[in-house]
Protein backbone atom coordinates (compact mmCIF):
# COMPACT_ATOMS: atom_id res chain seq x y z
CA UNK A 1 0.00 0.00 0.00
CA UNK A 2 1.40 3.40 -1.00
CA UNK A 3 1.08 6.53 1.11
CA UNK A 4 1.94 10.12 0.20
CA UNK A 5 2.99 12.19 3.23
CA UNK A 6 3.00 15.96 2.58
CA UNK A 7 4.96 17.51 5.45
CA UNK A 8 7.50 20.33 5.59
CA UNK A 9 9.14 19.40 8.91
CA UNK A 10 11.94 16.93 7.99
CA UNK A 11 12.18 15.29 11.43
CA UNK A 12 8.44 14.63 11.57
CA UNK A 13 8.37 13.41 7.98
CA UNK A 14 11.29 10.99 8.28
CA UNK A 15 10.15 9.69 11.67
CA UNK A 16 6.66 8.82 10.46
CA UNK A 17 8.02 7.49 7.17
CA UNK A 18 10.28 5.08 9.08
CA UNK A 19 7.43 3.92 11.31
CA UNK A 20 5.07 3.35 8.42
CA UNK A 21 7.68 1.54 6.33
CA UNK A 22 8.41 -0.75 9.28
CA UNK A 23 4.71 -1.64 9.18
CA UNK A 24 4.80 -2.58 5.52
CA UNK A 25 3.78 0.63 3.77
CA UNK A 26 5.51 2.35 0.87
CA UNK A 27 5.84 6.05 1.74
CA UNK A 28 6.69 8.98 -0.54
CA UNK A 29 7.52 12.34 1.05
CA UNK A 30 6.64 15.78 -0.30
CA UNK A 31 8.34 18.78 1.40
CA UNK A 32 5.76 21.43 0.50
CA UNK A 33 2.24 21.89 -0.80
CA UNK A 34 3.16 22.54 -4.42
CA UNK A 35 5.27 19.39 -4.70
CA UNK A 36 2.68 17.37 -2.82
CA UNK A 37 -0.13 18.50 -5.10
CA UNK A 38 1.94 17.55 -8.15
CA UNK A 39 2.89 14.14 -6.74
CA UNK A 40 -0.74 13.37 -5.89
CA UNK A 41 -1.70 14.03 -9.51
CA UNK A 42 1.03 11.78 -10.91
CA UNK A 43 0.50 8.58 -8.92
CA UNK A 44 -2.52 6.66 -7.62
CA UNK A 45 -1.78 6.60 -3.90
CA UNK A 46 -3.83 4.45 -1.53
CA UNK A 47 -3.87 7.17 1.15
CA UNK A 48 -2.57 10.71 1.70
CA UNK A 49 -1.32 12.25 4.95
CA UNK A 50 -1.45 16.03 4.74
CA UNK A 51 -0.16 18.84 6.94
CA UNK A 52 -1.91 22.24 6.82
CA UNK A 53 0.96 24.70 7.45
CA UNK A 54 2.87 24.11 4.24
CA UNK A 55 5.12 26.35 2.12
CA UNK A 56 3.82 27.66 -1.22
CA UNK A 57 0.37 25.99 -1.07
CA UNK A 58 -1.38 25.32 2.25
CA UNK A 59 -2.97 22.00 3.13
CA UNK A 60 -6.54 23.19 2.62
CA UNK A 61 -5.78 24.20 -0.97
CA UNK A 62 -3.88 20.98 -1.63
CA UNK A 63 -6.82 18.97 -0.31
CA UNK A 64 -9.34 20.85 -2.45
CA UNK A 65 -7.11 20.40 -5.50
CA UNK A 66 -6.83 16.66 -4.95
CA UNK A 67 -10.57 16.34 -4.36
CA UNK A 68 -11.34 18.15 -7.62
CA UNK A 69 -9.99 15.16 -9.55
CA UNK A 70 -10.00 12.32 -7.01
CA UNK A 71 -12.94 11.75 -4.65
CA UNK A 72 -11.84 8.26 -3.61
CA UNK A 73 -8.39 8.49 -2.02
CA UNK A 74 -8.58 8.80 1.79
CA UNK A 75 -6.99 12.01 3.10
CA UNK A 76 -5.97 12.35 6.74
CA UNK A 77 -4.89 15.80 7.89
CA UNK A 78 -2.10 15.68 10.49
CA UNK A 79 -1.45 19.12 11.94
CA UNK A 80 -0.76 21.14 15.07
CA UNK A 81 -3.81 23.31 14.27
CA UNK A 82 -6.60 21.87 16.35
CA UNK A 83 -9.37 24.43 16.86
CA UNK A 84 -12.94 23.50 16.00
CA UNK A 85 -13.02 25.98 13.11
CA UNK A 86 -9.76 24.59 11.69
CA UNK A 87 -11.06 21.04 11.88
CA UNK A 88 -14.30 21.98 10.16
CA UNK A 89 -12.29 23.79 7.46
CA UNK A 90 -10.29 20.60 6.95
CA UNK A 91 -13.41 18.47 6.55
CA UNK A 92 -14.95 21.10 4.30
CA UNK A 93 -11.87 20.97 2.07
CA UNK A 94 -12.42 17.24 1.65
CA UNK A 95 -10.40 15.54 4.38
CA UNK A 96 -11.72 12.21 5.66
CA UNK A 97 -10.06 12.44 9.06
CA UNK A 98 -8.12 14.95 11.17
CA UNK A 99 -5.39 14.28 13.74
CA UNK A 100 -3.82 16.94 15.95
CA UNK A 101 -0.10 16.80 16.70
CA UNK A 102 1.30 15.41 18.88
CA UNK A 103 -0.49 12.08 18.57
CA UNK A 104 0.27 8.44 19.33
CA UNK A 105 1.69 6.70 16.26
CA UNK A 106 -0.40 3.61 17.06
CA UNK A 107 -3.60 5.62 16.69
CA UNK A 108 -2.48 6.98 13.32
CA UNK A 109 -1.61 3.45 12.21
CA UNK A 110 -5.03 2.19 13.31
CA UNK A 111 -6.85 4.90 11.38
CA UNK A 112 -4.75 4.30 8.25
CA UNK A 113 -5.56 0.60 8.36
CA UNK A 114 -9.26 1.34 8.78
CA UNK A 115 -9.37 3.48 5.64
CA UNK A 116 -7.29 1.05 3.60
CA UNK A 117 -9.44 -1.90 4.71
CA UNK A 118 -12.59 -0.06 3.67
CA UNK A 119 -11.12 0.84 0.31
CA UNK A 120 -9.95 -2.66 -0.50
CA UNK A 121 -12.59 -4.91 0.97
CA UNK A 122 -16.02 -3.45 0.52
CA UNK A 123 -16.74 -3.52 -3.18
CA UNK A 124 -16.50 -7.25 -3.69
CA UNK A 125 -19.22 -7.98 -1.12
CA UNK A 126 -21.58 -5.40 -2.56
CA UNK A 127 -20.87 -5.88 -6.25
CA UNK A 128 -23.90 -5.19 -8.40
CA UNK A 129 -26.19 -3.84 -5.68
CA UNK A 130 -28.41 -0.87 -6.49
CA UNK A 131 -29.86 0.89 -3.45
CA UNK A 132 -32.79 3.32 -3.81
CA UNK A 133 -34.68 5.76 -1.64
CA UNK A 134 -37.31 7.70 -3.59
CA UNK A 135 -35.43 9.06 -6.64
CA UNK A 136 -32.00 8.65 -5.01
CA UNK A 137 -29.92 5.76 -6.39
CA UNK A 138 -26.63 4.30 -5.15
CA UNK A 139 -24.53 1.82 -7.10
CA UNK A 140 -22.44 -0.01 -4.50
CA UNK A 141 -20.13 -1.57 -7.08
CA UNK A 142 -18.96 1.74 -8.54
CA UNK A 143 -19.84 3.77 -5.40
CA UNK A 144 -21.66 6.30 -7.56
CA UNK A 145 -24.76 8.28 -6.68
CA UNK A 146 -27.49 9.92 -8.72
CA UNK A 147 -30.78 11.65 -8.05
CA UNK A 148 -33.48 12.10 -10.68
CA UNK A 149 -30.92 10.59 -13.05
CA UNK A 150 -28.39 13.36 -12.32
CA UNK A 151 -24.95 12.19 -11.09
CA UNK A 152 -23.86 13.52 -7.69
CA UNK A 153 -20.14 13.59 -6.86
CA UNK A 154 -19.33 12.58 -3.29
CA UNK A 155 -16.09 12.06 -1.41
CA UNK A 156 -15.38 8.55 -0.13
CA UNK A 157 -16.50 9.47 3.39
CA UNK A 158 -19.64 11.24 2.18
CA UNK A 159 -20.54 8.15 0.17
CA UNK A 160 -19.92 5.85 3.15
CA UNK A 161 -22.19 7.98 5.34
CA UNK A 162 -24.94 8.10 2.72
CA UNK A 163 -24.81 4.34 2.11
CA UNK A 164 -25.04 3.70 5.86
CA UNK A 165 -28.13 5.92 6.09
CA UNK A 166 -29.72 4.21 3.08
CA UNK A 167 -29.03 0.73 4.48
CA UNK A 168 -30.62 1.75 7.80
CA UNK A 169 -34.01 1.68 5.98
CA UNK A 170 -35.51 4.75 7.61
CA UNK A 171 -34.32 3.86 11.13
CA UNK A 172 -33.00 6.75 13.23
CA UNK A 173 -29.26 6.28 13.79
CA UNK A 174 -27.41 8.13 16.55
CA UNK A 175 -24.27 10.18 16.07
CA UNK A 176 -22.30 7.63 18.11
CA UNK A 177 -23.56 4.80 15.88
CA UNK A 178 -22.64 6.73 12.74
CA UNK A 179 -19.15 7.46 14.09
CA UNK A 180 -18.61 3.79 14.93
CA UNK A 181 -20.00 2.35 11.70
CA UNK A 182 -18.87 4.93 9.14
CA UNK A 183 -15.51 5.87 10.67
CA UNK A 184 -15.07 2.28 11.92
CA UNK A 185 -13.39 3.26 15.19
CA UNK A 186 -14.52 5.03 18.32
CA UNK A 187 -12.57 8.26 18.54
CA UNK A 188 -13.21 11.81 19.62
CA UNK A 189 -12.38 14.31 16.90
CA UNK A 190 -13.13 17.19 19.25
CA UNK A 191 -15.78 18.54 16.91
CA UNK A 192 -19.19 17.64 15.53
CA UNK A 193 -17.84 15.72 12.56
CA UNK A 194 -21.11 13.83 11.97
CA UNK A 195 -23.15 17.04 11.83
CA UNK A 196 -20.60 18.58 9.47
CA UNK A 197 -20.83 15.64 7.08
CA UNK A 198 -24.63 15.54 7.27
CA UNK A 199 -24.59 19.18 6.16
CA UNK A 200 -22.24 18.31 3.27
CA UNK A 201 -24.67 15.60 2.15
CA UNK A 202 -27.70 17.87 2.45
CA UNK A 203 -26.07 20.41 0.16
CA UNK A 204 -25.43 17.75 -2.48
CA UNK A 205 -28.40 15.41 -2.04
CA UNK A 206 -31.27 17.67 -0.95
CA UNK A 207 -30.59 21.33 -1.66
CA UNK A 208 -31.65 21.27 -5.33
CA UNK A 209 -34.16 18.43 -5.09
CA UNK A 210 -37.60 17.61 -3.72
CA UNK A 211 -38.64 15.87 -1.58
CA UNK A 212 -35.97 16.33 1.11
CA UNK A 213 -34.55 12.98 2.18
CA UNK A 214 -32.15 13.55 5.08
CA UNK A 215 -34.15 14.05 8.27
CA UNK A 216 -33.16 14.96 11.83
CA UNK A 217 -34.61 13.44 15.00
CA UNK A 218 -33.88 16.17 17.52
CA UNK A 219 -31.62 15.01 20.32
CA UNK A 220 -31.26 11.53 18.81
CA UNK A 221 -29.73 11.43 15.32
CA UNK A 222 -30.54 11.19 11.62
CA UNK A 223 -32.53 9.07 9.19
CA UNK A 224 -33.26 8.93 5.47
CA UNK A 225 -36.88 9.17 4.39
CA UNK A 226 -38.86 11.36 1.93
CA UNK A 227 -40.27 14.34 3.80
XYZ file of N, CA and C in Angstrom:
681
model
N 0.843 -1.194 0.000
C 0.000 0.000 0.000
C 0.882 1.249 0.000
N 0.566 2.200 -0.863
C 1.401 3.396 -1.001
C 0.738 4.596 -0.334
N 1.550 5.351 0.384
C 1.082 6.534 1.107
C 1.917 7.734 0.682
N 1.255 8.852 0.435
C 1.937 10.124 0.204
C 1.824 10.947 1.475
N 2.970 11.362 2.026
C 2.993 12.187 3.231
C 3.513 13.568 2.851
N 2.641 14.577 2.941
C 3.000 15.957 2.575
C 3.266 16.713 3.874
N 4.529 16.964 4.158
C 4.961 17.509 5.453
C 6.262 18.268 5.263
N 6.319 19.506 5.803
C 7.500 20.331 5.594
C 8.511 20.245 6.732
N 8.184 19.560 7.819
C 9.144 19.397 8.913
C 9.899 18.087 8.701
N 11.180 18.147 8.347
C 11.942 16.931 7.994
C 11.957 15.874 9.084
N 12.102 16.280 10.358
C 12.175 15.293 11.428
C 10.860 14.535 11.567
N 9.758 15.263 11.481
C 8.443 14.627 11.568
C 8.233 13.696 10.381
N 8.582 14.190 9.199
C 8.365 13.414 7.978
C 9.162 12.107 7.998
N 10.451 12.191 8.315
C 11.291 10.988 8.281
C 10.935 10.022 9.404
N 10.535 10.548 10.558
C 10.155 9.691 11.674
C 8.908 8.873 11.340
N 7.880 9.544 10.820
C 6.663 8.823 10.463
C 6.897 7.895 9.271
N 7.704 8.349 8.328
C 8.019 7.489 7.170
C 8.658 6.183 7.652
N 9.602 6.280 8.569
C 10.279 5.084 9.079
C 9.288 4.149 9.763
N 8.404 4.738 10.606
C 7.431 3.920 11.313
C 6.461 3.226 10.383
N 6.017 3.931 9.365
C 5.070 3.348 8.417
C 5.735 2.276 7.555
N 6.970 2.536 7.136
C 7.683 1.542 6.327
C 7.959 0.275 7.136
N 8.205 0.420 8.426
C 8.409 -0.750 9.283
C 7.135 -1.573 9.412
N 5.991 -0.933 9.122
C 4.711 -1.641 9.179
C 4.213 -2.039 7.789
N 5.115 -2.019 6.815
C 4.796 -2.584 5.517
C 4.264 -1.644 4.469
N 4.289 -0.331 4.735
C 3.782 0.631 3.768
C 4.921 1.229 2.936
N 4.591 1.588 1.713
C 5.512 2.347 0.866
C 5.159 3.813 1.021
N 6.119 4.653 1.415
C 5.841 6.052 1.741
C 6.688 6.987 0.887
N 6.017 7.899 0.180
C 6.690 8.981 -0.537
C 6.514 10.271 0.251
N 7.577 11.080 0.320
C 7.521 12.343 1.054
C 7.482 13.527 0.089
N 6.678 14.513 0.442
C 6.640 15.779 -0.296
C 6.928 16.902 0.688
N 7.909 17.783 0.419
C 8.341 18.777 1.400
C 7.505 20.056 1.442
N 6.605 20.235 0.490
C 5.762 21.430 0.496
C 4.474 21.146 -0.266
N 3.540 22.113 -0.199
C 2.237 21.895 -0.804
C 2.254 21.790 -2.314
N 3.110 22.565 -2.959
C 3.157 22.538 -4.422
C 3.660 21.192 -4.927
N 4.735 20.690 -4.302
C 5.271 19.386 -4.697
C 4.268 18.282 -4.378
N 3.652 18.376 -3.206
C 2.676 17.369 -2.820
C 1.494 17.307 -3.763
N 0.996 18.448 -4.158
C -0.133 18.498 -5.101
C 0.249 17.857 -6.430
N 1.476 18.132 -6.889
C 1.938 17.551 -8.146
C 2.094 16.034 -8.021
N 2.691 15.576 -6.922
C 2.892 14.137 -6.741
C 1.555 13.397 -6.668
N 0.579 14.007 -6.010
C -0.738 13.374 -5.894
C -1.416 13.221 -7.241
N -1.078 14.104 -8.179
C -1.696 14.034 -9.508
C -0.978 13.052 -10.435
N 0.226 12.633 -10.033
C 1.032 11.784 -10.914
C 0.979 10.306 -10.556
N 0.498 9.972 -9.354
C 0.504 8.579 -8.917
C -0.769 8.278 -8.151
N -1.293 7.072 -8.310
C -2.524 6.662 -7.623
C -2.165 6.124 -6.237
N -2.102 7.019 -5.259
C -1.783 6.603 -3.903
C -3.005 5.972 -3.237
N -2.735 5.081 -2.274
C -3.826 4.449 -1.534
C -4.330 5.340 -0.409
N -3.474 6.265 0.060
C -3.868 7.174 1.147
C -2.906 8.351 1.159
N -3.410 9.508 1.615
C -2.574 10.713 1.697
C -2.633 11.274 3.111
N -1.451 11.525 3.684
C -1.321 12.247 4.948
C -0.914 13.674 4.609
N -1.607 14.645 5.195
C -1.447 16.027 4.737
C -1.379 17.002 5.899
N -0.281 17.746 5.976
C -0.161 18.836 6.944
C -0.913 20.052 6.398
N -1.211 21.018 7.271
C -1.908 22.239 6.825
C -0.917 23.373 6.600
N -0.020 23.603 7.572
C 0.956 24.697 7.450
C 2.084 24.278 6.521
N 1.894 24.518 5.236
C 2.875 24.106 4.236
C 3.368 25.305 3.439
N 4.627 25.287 3.002
C 5.119 26.355 2.122
C 4.423 26.315 0.761
N 4.305 27.477 0.153
C 3.816 27.664 -1.221
C 2.305 27.433 -1.363
N 1.813 26.270 -0.992
C 0.369 25.994 -1.070
C -0.039 25.324 0.233
N -1.016 25.910 0.957
C -1.376 25.323 2.250
C -2.186 24.039 2.079
N -2.326 23.309 3.178
C -2.969 22.004 3.128
C -4.413 22.038 2.682
N -5.145 23.090 3.053
C -6.544 23.193 2.617
C -6.624 23.243 1.093
N -5.770 24.070 0.487
C -5.779 24.196 -0.968
C -5.329 22.899 -1.648
N -4.326 22.260 -1.069
C -3.875 20.979 -1.626
C -5.011 19.968 -1.587
N -5.712 19.915 -0.462
C -6.818 18.969 -0.310
C -7.921 19.242 -1.328
N -8.294 20.509 -1.474
C -9.342 20.850 -2.455
C -8.902 20.497 -3.870
N -7.621 20.727 -4.174
C -7.114 20.404 -5.501
C -7.179 18.905 -5.770
N -6.769 18.106 -4.794
C -6.828 16.656 -4.954
C -8.269 16.199 -5.124
N -9.159 16.749 -4.316
C -10.569 16.344 -4.363
C -11.244 16.728 -5.685
N -10.731 17.735 -6.357
C -11.339 18.151 -7.621
C -11.191 17.091 -8.702
N -10.212 16.205 -8.544
C -9.991 15.156 -9.550
C -10.054 13.751 -8.958
N -10.024 13.636 -7.641
C -10.005 12.317 -7.008
C -10.858 12.357 -5.740
N -12.046 11.769 -5.805
C -12.941 11.749 -4.646
C -12.769 10.488 -3.810
N -11.929 9.561 -4.260
C -11.836 8.260 -3.606
C -10.711 8.150 -2.590
N -9.545 8.722 -2.884
C -8.386 8.495 -2.019
C -8.648 9.064 -0.618
N -8.427 8.276 0.431
C -8.583 8.798 1.793
C -7.513 9.843 2.092
N -7.923 10.946 2.711
C -6.992 12.012 3.099
C -7.122 12.242 4.596
N -6.006 12.079 5.304
C -5.967 12.347 6.736
C -5.101 13.573 6.964
N -5.674 14.617 7.542
C -4.886 15.800 7.886
C -4.195 15.562 9.215
N -2.886 15.814 9.261
C -2.096 15.684 10.492
C -1.438 17.039 10.728
N -1.857 17.734 11.778
C -1.453 19.122 11.940
C -1.485 19.539 13.403
N -0.743 20.581 13.721
C -0.765 21.141 15.073
C -1.963 22.067 15.272
N -2.666 22.388 14.186
C -3.807 23.306 14.274
C -5.055 22.512 14.624
N -5.550 22.743 15.861
C -6.604 21.873 16.354
C -7.865 22.544 16.837
N -8.127 23.797 16.433
C -9.365 24.429 16.861
C -10.548 23.818 16.102
N -11.736 24.016 16.643
C -12.943 23.496 16.001
C -13.083 24.054 14.590
N -12.866 25.362 14.428
C -13.015 25.981 13.106
C -12.009 25.409 12.112
N -10.786 25.148 12.576
C -9.764 24.592 11.688
C -10.103 23.167 11.273
N -10.650 22.397 12.207
C -11.057 21.038 11.877
C -12.198 21.039 10.859
N -13.173 21.903 11.095
C -14.302 21.981 10.157
C -13.819 22.423 8.780
N -12.856 23.358 8.746
C -12.291 23.788 7.461
C -11.608 22.625 6.760
N -10.933 21.765 7.537
C -10.290 20.598 6.953
C -11.293 19.636 6.348
N -12.365 19.345 7.074
C -13.406 18.465 6.548
C -14.092 19.102 5.338
N -14.308 20.406 5.409
C -14.953 21.105 4.305
C -14.100 21.066 3.045
N -12.779 21.043 3.225
C -11.870 20.972 2.073
C -11.844 19.580 1.447
N -12.361 18.587 2.202
C -12.425 17.241 1.647
C -11.672 16.182 2.415
N -11.116 16.532 3.585
C -10.400 15.536 4.383
C -11.373 14.508 4.945
N -10.910 13.272 5.083
C -11.725 12.207 5.662
C -11.513 12.086 7.165
N -10.380 12.552 7.643
C -10.055 12.440 9.058
C -9.094 13.563 9.407
N -8.904 13.801 10.711
C -8.124 14.949 11.165
C -7.460 14.563 12.478
N -6.130 14.604 12.535
C -5.392 14.284 13.745
C -4.524 15.469 14.149
N -4.561 15.788 15.434
C -3.822 16.944 15.950
C -2.509 16.474 16.567
N -1.413 17.095 16.121
C -0.099 16.799 16.695
C -0.006 17.397 18.104
N 0.701 16.742 19.025
C 1.304 15.409 18.878
C 0.250 14.328 19.067
N 0.443 13.187 18.420
C -0.490 12.076 18.565
C 0.303 10.786 18.714
N -0.362 9.751 19.180
C 0.268 8.438 19.331
C 0.332 7.776 17.960
N 1.518 7.333 17.565
C 1.693 6.704 16.258
C 0.762 5.514 16.080
N 0.472 4.785 17.151
C -0.395 3.612 17.057
C -1.807 3.999 16.636
N -2.261 5.172 17.095
C -3.596 5.619 16.689
C -3.610 5.975 15.206
N -2.565 6.667 14.744
C -2.476 6.982 13.318
C -2.467 5.701 12.493
N -1.700 4.722 12.924
C -1.612 3.455 12.208
C -2.976 2.760 12.160
N -3.705 2.811 13.269
C -5.029 2.190 13.311
C -5.984 2.860 12.335
N -5.940 4.182 12.282
C -6.849 4.903 11.377
C -6.481 4.640 9.916
N -5.181 4.605 9.625
C -4.753 4.305 8.251
C -5.270 2.934 7.832
N -5.117 1.950 8.701
C -5.555 0.601 8.362
C -7.060 0.519 8.164
N -7.805 1.304 8.942
C -9.262 1.337 8.783
C -9.633 1.826 7.387
N -9.040 2.926 6.959
C -9.366 3.484 5.641
C -8.942 2.544 4.522
N -7.767 1.936 4.643
C -7.294 1.047 3.595
C -8.120 -0.230 3.535
N -8.583 -0.715 4.684
C -9.437 -1.896 4.714
C -10.772 -1.609 4.038
N -11.316 -0.436 4.306
C -12.589 -0.060 3.669
C -12.420 0.041 2.165
N -11.320 0.647 1.735
C -11.119 0.844 0.305
C -10.896 -0.443 -0.445
N -10.279 -1.436 0.206
C -9.945 -2.657 -0.503
C -10.927 -3.781 -0.349
N -11.779 -3.736 0.694
C -12.587 -4.911 0.965
C -14.061 -4.796 0.751
N -14.581 -3.596 0.531
C -16.022 -3.448 0.521
C -16.693 -3.726 -0.793
N -16.056 -3.467 -1.902
C -16.737 -3.524 -3.184
C -17.117 -4.953 -3.588
N -16.242 -5.898 -3.256
C -16.503 -7.253 -3.693
C -17.775 -7.807 -3.068
N -18.024 -7.508 -1.801
C -19.216 -7.980 -1.120
C -20.473 -7.385 -1.713
N -20.393 -6.125 -2.130
C -21.579 -5.402 -2.557
C -21.711 -5.307 -4.063
N -20.923 -6.051 -4.798
C -20.874 -5.885 -6.248
C -22.261 -6.060 -6.856
N -22.654 -5.073 -7.657
C -23.898 -5.188 -8.402
C -25.125 -4.692 -7.682
N -25.018 -4.283 -6.411
C -26.194 -3.836 -5.676
C -26.568 -2.410 -6.054
N -27.872 -2.209 -6.283
C -28.406 -0.869 -6.493
C -29.335 -0.572 -5.327
N -29.044 0.494 -4.583
C -29.863 0.890 -3.447
C -30.652 2.138 -3.821
N -31.939 2.177 -3.439
C -32.787 3.318 -3.815
C -33.603 3.800 -2.626
N -33.728 5.106 -2.542
C -34.680 5.763 -1.644
C -35.321 6.872 -2.452
N -36.626 6.755 -2.705
C -37.315 7.697 -3.594
C -36.583 7.743 -4.929
N -36.132 8.943 -5.359
C -35.434 9.064 -6.638
C -33.915 9.081 -6.482
N -33.437 8.749 -5.271
C -31.999 8.653 -5.011
C -31.532 7.229 -5.294
N -30.430 7.089 -6.022
C -29.924 5.761 -6.395
C -28.429 5.663 -6.100
N -28.032 4.575 -5.430
C -26.630 4.302 -5.150
C -26.244 2.999 -5.832
N -25.113 3.021 -6.528
C -24.528 1.817 -7.099
C -23.349 1.434 -6.217
N -23.477 0.332 -5.467
C -22.437 -0.008 -4.500
C -21.193 -0.584 -5.151
N -21.307 -1.054 -6.381
C -20.128 -1.574 -7.079
C -19.196 -0.445 -7.489
N -19.770 0.603 -8.079
C -18.964 1.740 -8.544
C -18.910 2.868 -7.515
N -19.706 2.739 -6.431
C -19.838 3.774 -5.401
C -20.186 5.119 -6.025
N -21.158 5.085 -6.927
C -21.656 6.298 -7.563
C -23.079 6.570 -7.107
N -23.466 7.838 -7.182
C -24.764 8.279 -6.678
C -25.428 9.160 -7.719
N -26.740 9.031 -7.847
C -27.495 9.921 -8.722
C -28.851 10.197 -8.090
N -29.426 11.317 -8.479
C -30.785 11.647 -8.050
C -31.527 12.236 -9.239
N -32.716 11.730 -9.497
C -33.479 12.100 -10.683
C -32.643 11.917 -11.946
N -31.777 10.899 -11.903
C -30.925 10.591 -13.047
C -29.698 11.474 -13.176
N -29.541 12.452 -12.270
C -28.391 13.365 -12.323
C -27.282 12.858 -11.412
N -26.055 12.676 -11.936
C -24.953 12.189 -11.093
C -24.583 13.201 -10.014
N -24.260 12.694 -8.829
C -23.856 13.519 -7.695
C -22.483 13.046 -7.247
N -21.511 13.939 -7.222
C -20.138 13.587 -6.864
C -19.964 13.709 -5.350
N -19.565 12.602 -4.720
C -19.328 12.581 -3.285
C -17.900 12.145 -2.995
N -17.361 12.599 -1.871
C -16.086 12.063 -1.406
C -16.327 10.660 -0.865
N -15.253 9.927 -0.628
C -15.379 8.554 -0.127
C -16.123 8.521 1.203
N -15.840 9.471 2.082
C -16.497 9.469 3.388
C -17.951 9.905 3.268
N -18.248 10.853 2.406
C -19.645 11.238 2.184
C -20.444 10.065 1.649
N -19.840 9.318 0.715
C -20.539 8.154 0.168
C -20.791 7.116 1.263
N -19.775 6.843 2.085
C -19.918 5.846 3.150
C -21.041 6.227 4.110
N -21.132 7.515 4.447
C -22.192 7.977 5.340
C -23.555 7.822 4.685
N -23.663 8.206 3.418
C -24.937 8.103 2.721
C -25.374 6.642 2.601
N -24.450 5.757 2.245
C -24.813 4.340 2.114
C -25.271 3.774 3.452
N -24.624 4.170 4.538
C -25.038 3.703 5.857
C -26.458 4.161 6.173
N -26.776 5.416 5.854
C -28.130 5.920 6.088
C -29.155 5.170 5.240
N -28.808 4.929 3.971
C -29.725 4.211 3.083
C -29.968 2.799 3.605
N -28.918 2.117 4.002
C -29.034 0.734 4.477
C -29.761 0.641 5.816
N -29.897 1.752 6.522
C -30.617 1.748 7.798
C -32.131 1.729 7.598
N -32.589 1.859 6.340
C -34.006 1.680 5.984
C -34.964 2.554 6.793
N -34.617 3.827 6.934
C -35.507 4.754 7.613
C -35.374 4.767 9.122
N -34.531 3.902 9.676
C -34.316 3.865 11.127
C -33.464 5.056 11.553
N -33.802 5.642 12.700
C -33.004 6.745 13.233
C -31.694 6.183 13.786
N -30.565 6.719 13.303
C -29.256 6.278 13.794
C -28.612 7.416 14.569
N -28.014 7.110 15.689
C -27.413 8.127 16.547
C -26.059 8.566 15.997
N -25.584 9.697 16.477
C -24.267 10.181 16.068
C -23.177 9.188 16.466
N -23.304 8.611 17.663
C -22.302 7.635 18.111
C -22.295 6.415 17.198
N -23.472 5.964 16.775
C -23.555 4.803 15.881
C -22.943 5.128 14.526
N -23.210 6.325 14.025
C -22.636 6.734 12.741
C -21.114 6.777 12.835
N -20.596 7.374 13.913
C -19.146 7.458 14.093
C -18.511 6.071 14.115
N -19.156 5.141 14.822
C -18.605 3.792 14.931
C -18.673 3.046 13.605
N -19.801 3.146 12.908
C -20.005 2.355 11.700
C -19.345 2.960 10.463
N -19.400 4.280 10.341
C -18.867 4.930 9.140
C -17.376 5.202 9.268
N -16.945 5.631 10.467
C -15.511 5.871 10.668
C -14.797 4.630 11.192
N -15.572 3.600 11.553
C -15.065 2.276 11.925
C -14.371 2.187 13.274
N -14.028 3.301 13.867
C -13.393 3.256 15.187
C -14.059 4.295 16.070
N -13.988 4.053 17.370
C -14.517 5.029 18.316
C -13.416 6.011 18.663
N -13.553 7.242 18.189
C -12.566 8.256 18.536
C -13.257 9.607 18.635
N -12.659 10.482 19.396
C -13.214 11.808 19.615
C -12.431 12.801 18.773
N -13.063 13.345 17.742
C -12.377 14.311 16.896
C -12.328 15.692 17.530
N -13.091 15.881 18.617
C -13.128 17.191 19.255
C -14.064 18.152 18.559
N -14.822 17.681 17.589
C -15.780 18.541 16.906
C -16.930 17.686 16.415
N -17.975 18.350 15.951
C -19.188 17.644 15.532
C -19.045 17.148 14.098
N -18.157 16.186 13.898
C -17.841 15.719 12.555
C -19.074 15.133 11.857
N -19.925 14.421 12.597
C -21.111 13.828 11.973
C -22.028 14.917 11.449
N -22.275 15.943 12.254
C -23.148 17.040 11.828
C -22.568 17.765 10.616
N -21.254 17.930 10.609
C -20.597 18.582 9.474
C -20.834 17.788 8.195
N -20.656 16.469 8.270
C -20.827 15.642 7.076
C -22.287 15.511 6.656
N -23.197 15.519 7.616
C -24.625 15.541 7.266
C -24.943 16.806 6.479
N -24.367 17.929 6.889
C -24.588 19.183 6.157
C -23.999 19.111 4.758
N -22.822 18.490 4.611
C -22.243 18.306 3.270
C -23.212 17.524 2.383
N -23.745 16.429 2.933
C -24.671 15.597 2.149
C -25.940 16.356 1.795
N -26.468 17.120 2.728
C -27.700 17.874 2.452
C -27.502 18.846 1.288
N -26.339 19.477 1.257
C -26.071 20.413 0.163
C -26.060 19.707 -1.177
N -25.556 18.473 -1.209
C -25.430 17.754 -2.478
C -26.662 16.929 -2.820
N -27.299 16.341 -1.810
C -28.403 15.410 -2.044
C -29.769 16.094 -2.040
N -29.933 17.099 -1.177
C -31.267 17.667 -0.950
C -31.471 19.092 -1.437
N -30.398 19.895 -1.467
C -30.585 21.333 -1.665
C -31.336 21.652 -2.950
N -31.029 20.953 -4.036
C -31.646 21.266 -5.328
C -32.716 20.257 -5.745
N -33.194 19.471 -4.756
C -34.160 18.428 -5.094
C -35.323 18.430 -4.108
N -36.444 17.876 -4.565
C -37.602 17.607 -3.723
C -38.059 16.179 -3.994
N -38.537 15.473 -2.982
C -38.644 15.875 -1.580
C -37.290 15.782 -0.872
N -37.186 16.433 0.305
C -35.975 16.329 1.106
C -35.907 14.934 1.720
N -34.704 14.359 1.728
C -34.547 12.977 2.180
C -33.862 12.834 3.535
N -32.911 13.692 3.841
C -32.147 13.553 5.084
C -32.878 14.278 6.208
N -33.338 13.514 7.180
C -34.149 14.052 8.268
C -33.398 13.984 9.597
N -33.767 14.899 10.503
C -33.159 14.961 11.832
C -34.184 14.605 12.899
N -33.820 13.707 13.800
C -34.608 13.440 14.998
C -33.928 14.177 16.140
N -34.519 15.295 16.558
C -33.877 16.173 17.521
C -33.437 15.413 18.762
N -32.165 15.621 19.124
C -31.619 15.013 20.320
C -31.269 13.543 20.180
N -31.521 12.966 18.996
C -31.256 11.535 18.807
C -30.252 11.303 17.687
N -30.628 11.670 16.444
C -29.730 11.426 15.322
C -30.390 11.707 13.985
N -30.092 10.910 12.975
C -30.535 11.186 11.617
C -31.135 9.941 10.981
N -31.974 10.172 9.962
C -32.527 9.066 9.186
C -32.844 9.561 7.791
N -33.018 8.604 6.875
C -33.260 8.928 5.466
C -34.679 8.484 5.125
N -35.493 9.463 4.746
C -36.881 9.169 4.393
C -37.460 10.383 3.686
N -38.241 10.192 2.603
C -38.860 11.356 1.934
C -39.716 12.146 2.901
N -39.533 13.463 2.879
C -40.268 14.336 3.801
C -41.729 14.427 3.413
